[in-house]
mmCIF file of C-alpha atoms and ligand atoms in Angstrom:
data_model
loop_
_atom_site.group_PDB
_atom_site.id
_atom_site.type_symbol
_atom_site.label_atom_id
_atom_site.label_comp_id
_atom_site.label_asym_id
_atom_site.label_seq_id
_atom_site.Cartn_x
_atom_site.Cartn_y
_atom_site.Cartn_z
ATOM 1 C CA MET A 24 14.995 -8.164 15.486
ATOM 2 C CA THR A 25 13.283 -5.679 13.223
ATOM 3 C CA ALA A 26 13.129 -1.935 13.748
ATOM 4 C CA ILE A 27 9.347 -2.083 14.221
ATOM 5 C CA HIS A 28 9.373 1.287 16.004
ATOM 6 C CA LYS A 29 9.649 2.832 12.539
ATOM 7 C CA LEU A 30 6.214 1.498 11.655
ATOM 8 C CA ARG A 31 4.817 2.736 14.985
ATOM 9 C CA GLN A 32 6.218 6.185 14.332
ATOM 10 C CA PHE A 33 4.761 6.164 10.815
ATOM 11 C CA VAL A 34 1.236 5.254 11.911
ATOM 12 C CA GLY A 35 1.478 8.030 14.503
ATOM 13 C CA GLU A 36 2.387 10.515 11.791
ATOM 14 C CA ILE A 37 -0.472 9.404 9.545
ATOM 15 C CA ALA A 38 -2.906 9.558 12.493
ATOM 16 C CA GLU A 39 -1.811 13.138 13.160
ATOM 17 C CA LEU A 40 -2.314 14.072 9.516
ATOM 18 C CA VAL A 41 -5.769 12.500 9.455
ATOM 19 C CA ASP A 42 -6.638 14.197 12.770
ATOM 20 C CA SER A 43 -5.644 17.552 11.285
ATOM 21 C CA ASN A 44 -8.430 17.287 8.685
ATOM 22 C CA ALA A 45 -5.938 18.476 6.079
ATOM 23 C CA ALA A 46 -7.175 18.794 2.500
ATOM 24 C CA GLU A 47 -6.410 15.693 0.460
ATOM 25 C CA HIS A 48 -3.562 17.256 -1.536
ATOM 26 C CA ALA A 49 -1.833 18.311 1.705
ATOM 27 C CA LEU A 50 -2.444 14.926 3.289
ATOM 28 C CA LEU A 51 -0.926 13.199 0.245
ATOM 29 C CA HIS A 52 2.026 15.596 0.222
ATOM 30 C CA TYR A 53 2.951 15.132 3.880
ATOM 31 C CA GLY A 54 1.933 11.475 3.819
ATOM 32 C CA LYS A 55 4.387 10.911 0.962
ATOM 33 C CA ASP A 56 7.171 12.457 3.039
ATOM 34 C CA ALA A 57 6.367 10.149 5.951
ATOM 35 C CA LEU A 58 6.142 7.070 3.702
ATOM 36 C CA ARG A 59 9.410 7.956 1.958
ATOM 37 C CA GLN A 60 11.067 8.066 5.370
ATOM 38 C CA LEU A 61 9.533 4.708 6.355
ATOM 39 C CA ILE A 62 10.768 2.885 3.243
ATOM 40 C CA ARG A 63 14.174 4.562 3.110
ATOM 41 C CA VAL A 64 15.812 1.669 4.990
ATOM 42 C CA ASP A 65 14.477 -1.873 4.618
ATOM 43 C CA ASP A 66 15.018 -3.146 8.176
ATOM 44 C CA TRP A 67 11.655 -3.043 9.930
ATOM 45 C CA LEU A 68 9.116 -5.273 8.151
ATOM 46 C CA PRO A 69 8.759 -8.564 10.078
ATOM 47 C CA GLU A 70 9.434 -11.642 7.939
ATOM 48 C CA ALA A 71 5.870 -12.950 8.357
ATOM 49 C CA TYR A 72 4.566 -9.925 6.432
ATOM 50 C CA ALA A 73 7.187 -10.126 3.689
ATOM 51 C CA ARG A 74 6.540 -13.708 2.537
ATOM 52 C CA PRO A 75 5.302 -14.242 -1.019
ATOM 53 C CA SER A 76 2.803 -16.934 -1.974
ATOM 54 C CA PRO A 77 3.148 -18.883 -5.214
ATOM 55 C CA GLU A 78 -0.649 -18.600 -5.599
ATOM 56 C CA ARG A 79 -1.148 -14.852 -5.725
ATOM 57 C CA TYR A 80 0.177 -11.537 -4.457
ATOM 58 C CA GLN A 81 -0.254 -11.066 -0.720
ATOM 59 C CA GLN A 82 -1.857 -8.139 1.116
ATOM 60 C CA PHE A 83 -0.821 -8.148 4.759
ATOM 61 C CA LEU A 84 -2.589 -5.689 7.022
ATOM 62 C CA LEU A 85 0.083 -4.051 9.207
ATOM 63 C CA TYR A 86 -2.126 -1.543 11.009
ATOM 64 C CA ALA A 87 -5.731 -0.338 10.974
ATOM 65 C CA ASP A 88 -6.890 2.863 12.616
ATOM 66 C CA ALA A 89 -9.464 2.193 15.353
ATOM 67 C CA ARG A 90 -11.982 4.343 13.474
ATOM 68 C CA GLN A 91 -11.046 2.814 10.106
ATOM 69 C CA ARG A 92 -9.895 6.196 8.836
ATOM 70 C CA PHE A 93 -6.721 4.657 7.440
ATOM 71 C CA SER A 94 -4.876 1.371 7.094
ATOM 72 C CA VAL A 95 -1.315 0.290 6.293
ATOM 73 C CA VAL A 96 -0.678 -2.790 4.167
ATOM 74 C CA SER A 97 2.382 -4.625 2.836
ATOM 75 C CA PHE A 98 1.913 -5.915 -0.700
ATOM 76 C CA VAL A 99 4.190 -8.847 -1.452
ATOM 77 C CA TRP A 100 4.602 -9.657 -5.118
ATOM 78 C CA GLY A 101 6.009 -13.022 -6.103
ATOM 79 C CA PRO A 102 7.896 -13.187 -9.403
ATOM 80 C CA GLY A 103 5.672 -11.943 -12.243
ATOM 81 C CA GLN A 104 2.548 -11.500 -10.068
ATOM 82 C CA GLN A 105 0.073 -8.723 -10.818
ATOM 83 C CA THR A 106 -3.264 -7.245 -9.789
ATOM 84 C CA PRO A 107 -6.300 -7.019 -12.015
ATOM 85 C CA ILE A 108 -7.187 -3.485 -13.143
ATOM 86 C CA HIS A 109 -8.843 -2.012 -10.032
ATOM 87 C CA ASP A 110 -9.924 1.168 -8.268
ATOM 88 C CA HIS A 111 -9.597 2.240 -4.606
ATOM 89 C CA THR A 112 -12.388 4.813 -4.044
ATOM 90 C CA VAL A 113 -10.267 6.453 -1.301
ATOM 91 C CA TRP A 114 -6.847 8.111 -1.232
ATOM 92 C CA GLY A 115 -3.848 5.819 -1.235
ATOM 93 C CA LEU A 116 -0.058 6.061 -1.046
ATOM 94 C CA ILE A 117 2.294 3.424 -2.424
ATOM 95 C CA GLY A 118 5.967 3.162 -1.520
ATOM 96 C CA VAL A 119 8.330 0.457 -2.766
ATOM 97 C CA LEU A 120 10.356 -1.161 0.012
ATOM 98 C CA ARG A 121 12.079 -3.960 -1.901
ATOM 99 C CA GLY A 122 12.506 -4.709 -5.611
ATOM 100 C CA ALA A 123 10.433 -2.663 -8.069
ATOM 101 C CA GLU A 124 6.922 -2.512 -9.445
ATOM 102 C CA LEU A 125 5.184 -1.323 -12.593
ATOM 103 C CA ALA A 126 1.922 0.621 -12.365
ATOM 104 C CA ALA A 127 -0.274 1.174 -15.420
ATOM 105 C CA PRO A 128 -2.791 4.051 -14.950
ATOM 106 C CA TYR A 129 -6.248 4.020 -16.544
ATOM 107 C CA ALA A 130 -9.244 6.323 -16.690
ATOM 108 C CA ARG A 131 -12.869 5.653 -17.623
ATOM 109 C CA ARG A 132 -14.561 7.409 -20.507
ATOM 110 C CA ASP A 133 -18.150 8.615 -20.190
ATOM 111 C CA ASP A 134 -19.302 5.457 -21.982
ATOM 112 C CA GLY A 135 -17.600 3.372 -19.264
ATOM 113 C CA SER A 136 -14.726 2.104 -21.397
ATOM 114 C CA LEU A 137 -11.188 2.226 -20.043
ATOM 115 C CA HIS A 138 -8.200 3.897 -21.613
ATOM 116 C CA PRO A 139 -4.586 4.049 -20.446
ATOM 117 C CA THR A 140 -3.679 7.572 -19.292
ATOM 118 C CA GLY A 141 0.044 7.170 -19.733
ATOM 119 C CA ASP A 142 2.905 4.746 -19.879
ATOM 120 C CA GLU A 143 3.465 2.148 -17.235
ATOM 121 C CA VAL A 144 5.313 3.852 -14.365
ATOM 122 C CA ARG A 145 8.271 2.024 -12.862
ATOM 123 C CA LEU A 146 8.662 2.492 -9.115
ATOM 124 C CA GLU A 147 11.996 1.518 -7.626
ATOM 125 C CA ALA A 148 12.742 0.894 -3.960
ATOM 126 C CA GLY A 149 12.369 4.248 -2.207
ATOM 127 C CA ASP A 150 9.855 5.692 -4.711
ATOM 128 C CA VAL A 151 6.359 6.741 -3.647
ATOM 129 C CA GLU A 152 3.185 7.286 -5.659
ATOM 130 C CA ALA A 153 -0.389 8.365 -4.875
ATOM 131 C CA VAL A 154 -3.854 7.385 -6.087
ATOM 132 C CA SER A 155 -7.299 8.820 -5.341
ATOM 133 C CA PRO A 156 -10.566 9.487 -7.135
ATOM 134 C CA ALA A 157 -9.403 13.135 -7.514
ATOM 135 C CA ILE A 158 -6.025 12.424 -9.134
ATOM 136 C CA GLY A 159 -6.521 9.058 -10.851
ATOM 137 C CA ASP A 160 -7.827 5.997 -9.084
ATOM 138 C CA ILE A 161 -7.684 3.119 -11.555
ATOM 139 C CA HIS A 162 -4.568 1.106 -12.271
ATOM 140 C CA ARG A 163 -3.008 -2.291 -12.690
ATOM 141 C CA VAL A 164 0.159 -3.057 -10.723
ATOM 142 C CA ARG A 165 2.719 -5.802 -11.227
ATOM 143 C CA ASN A 166 6.077 -6.963 -10.012
ATOM 144 C CA ALA A 167 8.749 -5.524 -12.294
ATOM 145 C CA TYR A 168 10.720 -8.734 -11.844
ATOM 146 C CA ASP A 169 10.111 -12.263 -13.110
ATOM 147 C CA ASP A 170 12.723 -13.802 -10.849
ATOM 148 C CA ARG A 171 12.322 -12.236 -7.425
ATOM 149 C CA THR A 172 9.954 -10.841 -4.832
ATOM 150 C CA SER A 173 9.051 -7.166 -4.646
ATOM 151 C CA ILE A 174 7.350 -5.508 -1.670
ATOM 152 C CA SER A 175 5.502 -2.217 -1.436
ATOM 153 C CA ILE A 176 3.981 -0.487 1.577
ATOM 154 C CA HIS A 177 0.577 1.112 1.049
ATOM 155 C CA VAL A 178 -1.502 3.511 3.135
ATOM 156 C CA TYR A 179 -5.173 4.105 2.356
ATOM 157 C CA GLY A 180 -7.819 6.467 3.646
ATOM 158 C CA ALA A 181 -10.028 3.625 4.905
ATOM 159 C CA ASN A 182 -9.877 0.026 6.138
ATOM 160 C CA ILE A 183 -9.042 -0.875 2.549
ATOM 161 C CA GLY A 184 -9.580 -4.640 2.866
ATOM 162 C CA GLY A 185 -13.231 -3.970 3.740
ATOM 163 C CA VAL A 186 -13.985 -1.330 1.113
ATOM 164 C CA ARG A 187 -16.495 -2.145 -1.635
ATOM 165 C CA ARG A 188 -14.705 -1.317 -4.846
ATOM 166 C CA SER A 189 -14.247 -2.711 -8.342
ATOM 167 C CA THR A 190 -11.956 -4.624 -10.603
ATOM 168 C CA TYR A 191 -12.324 -4.043 -14.333
ATOM 169 C CA SER A 192 -11.983 -6.165 -17.408
ATOM 170 C CA PRO A 193 -9.795 -4.527 -20.094
ATOM 171 C CA ASP A 194 -12.949 -3.267 -21.860
ATOM 172 C CA GLY A 195 -14.104 -1.491 -18.675
ATOM 173 C CA VAL A 196 -16.745 -3.843 -17.268
ATOM 174 C CA PRO A 197 -16.653 -3.429 -13.464
ATOM 175 C CA LYS A 198 -16.894 -6.350 -11.072
ATOM 176 C CA PRO A 199 -17.575 -5.870 -7.321
ATOM 177 C CA PHE A 200 -14.385 -6.385 -5.309
ATOM 178 C CA ILE A 201 -13.618 -6.480 -1.585
ATOM 179 C CA SER A 202 -9.954 -7.349 -1.251
ATOM 180 C CA GLY A 203 -9.745 -8.581 2.345
ATOM 181 C CA TYR A 204 -6.310 -9.379 3.771
ATOM 182 C CA SER A 205 -3.938 -12.348 3.638
ATOM 183 C CA ASN A 206 -3.165 -12.401 7.385
ATOM 184 C CA GLN A 207 -5.072 -13.243 10.567
ATOM 185 C CA THR A 208 -2.683 -11.583 13.029
ATOM 186 C CA LEU A 209 -0.967 -8.202 13.014
ATOM 187 C CA PRO A 210 2.572 -7.163 13.944
ATOM 188 C CA ASN A 211 2.913 -5.938 17.529
ATOM 189 C CA LEU A 212 4.047 -2.317 17.383
ATOM 190 C CA TRP A 213 3.388 -1.635 21.025
ATOM 191 C CA ASP A 214 5.884 -3.563 23.150
ATOM 192 C CA LEU A 215 8.183 -0.737 24.216
ATOM 193 C CA SER A 216 10.114 -2.729 26.817
ATOM 194 C CA LYS A 217 13.217 -3.439 24.738
ATOM 195 C CA GLU A 218 13.440 0.165 23.598
ATOM 196 C CA LEU A 219 12.872 1.528 27.104
ATOM 197 C CA LEU A 220 15.382 -0.848 28.681
ATOM 198 C CA ARG A 221 18.075 -0.163 26.104
ATOM 199 C CA PRO A 222 21.061 1.360 27.923
HETATM 200 FE FE1 FE B 6 -3.980 -0.261 -6.289
#
């Protein structure tokens, strides 16, 4: 049995933050704290949302706010898998639950071309990172390992799988992108019976 109540508590905390209409920097600050707490112990993500595919990295929707103000996703990276260069257009938080990942940040010049804005950042289990149009929104992410699965938990300021955004070729040419999700069913966070009946 997984400690799914941790995910329920987390989505409650993010809902409260979003309800508070906090400025983005405050939302990211407190959201990072909540995400750090969620990924501190790897005992709550149900197996079905932690399974890699040999085809491509998986994006499992774990929770979507009823008003699509935020969503929580598990990214499951098979060995060596990576994203294209892409943007988000909304705020996002990334926390590594298992393994490690490498994120390469980019920015666009006025002429539309892309340039790296720093070295690839290595995120280990327990580390959290943020993206947004205000602080840097374009990156490429990959599994740091060639021989095992890595998993990160992401929170975004929208129903991210339905957001019109872009991937980019290395020379900066954008391509319309709507990521969708890899799953058809969501984890059930709401059955309290076992917790309530626990002696
Ligand atoms: Fe991303």
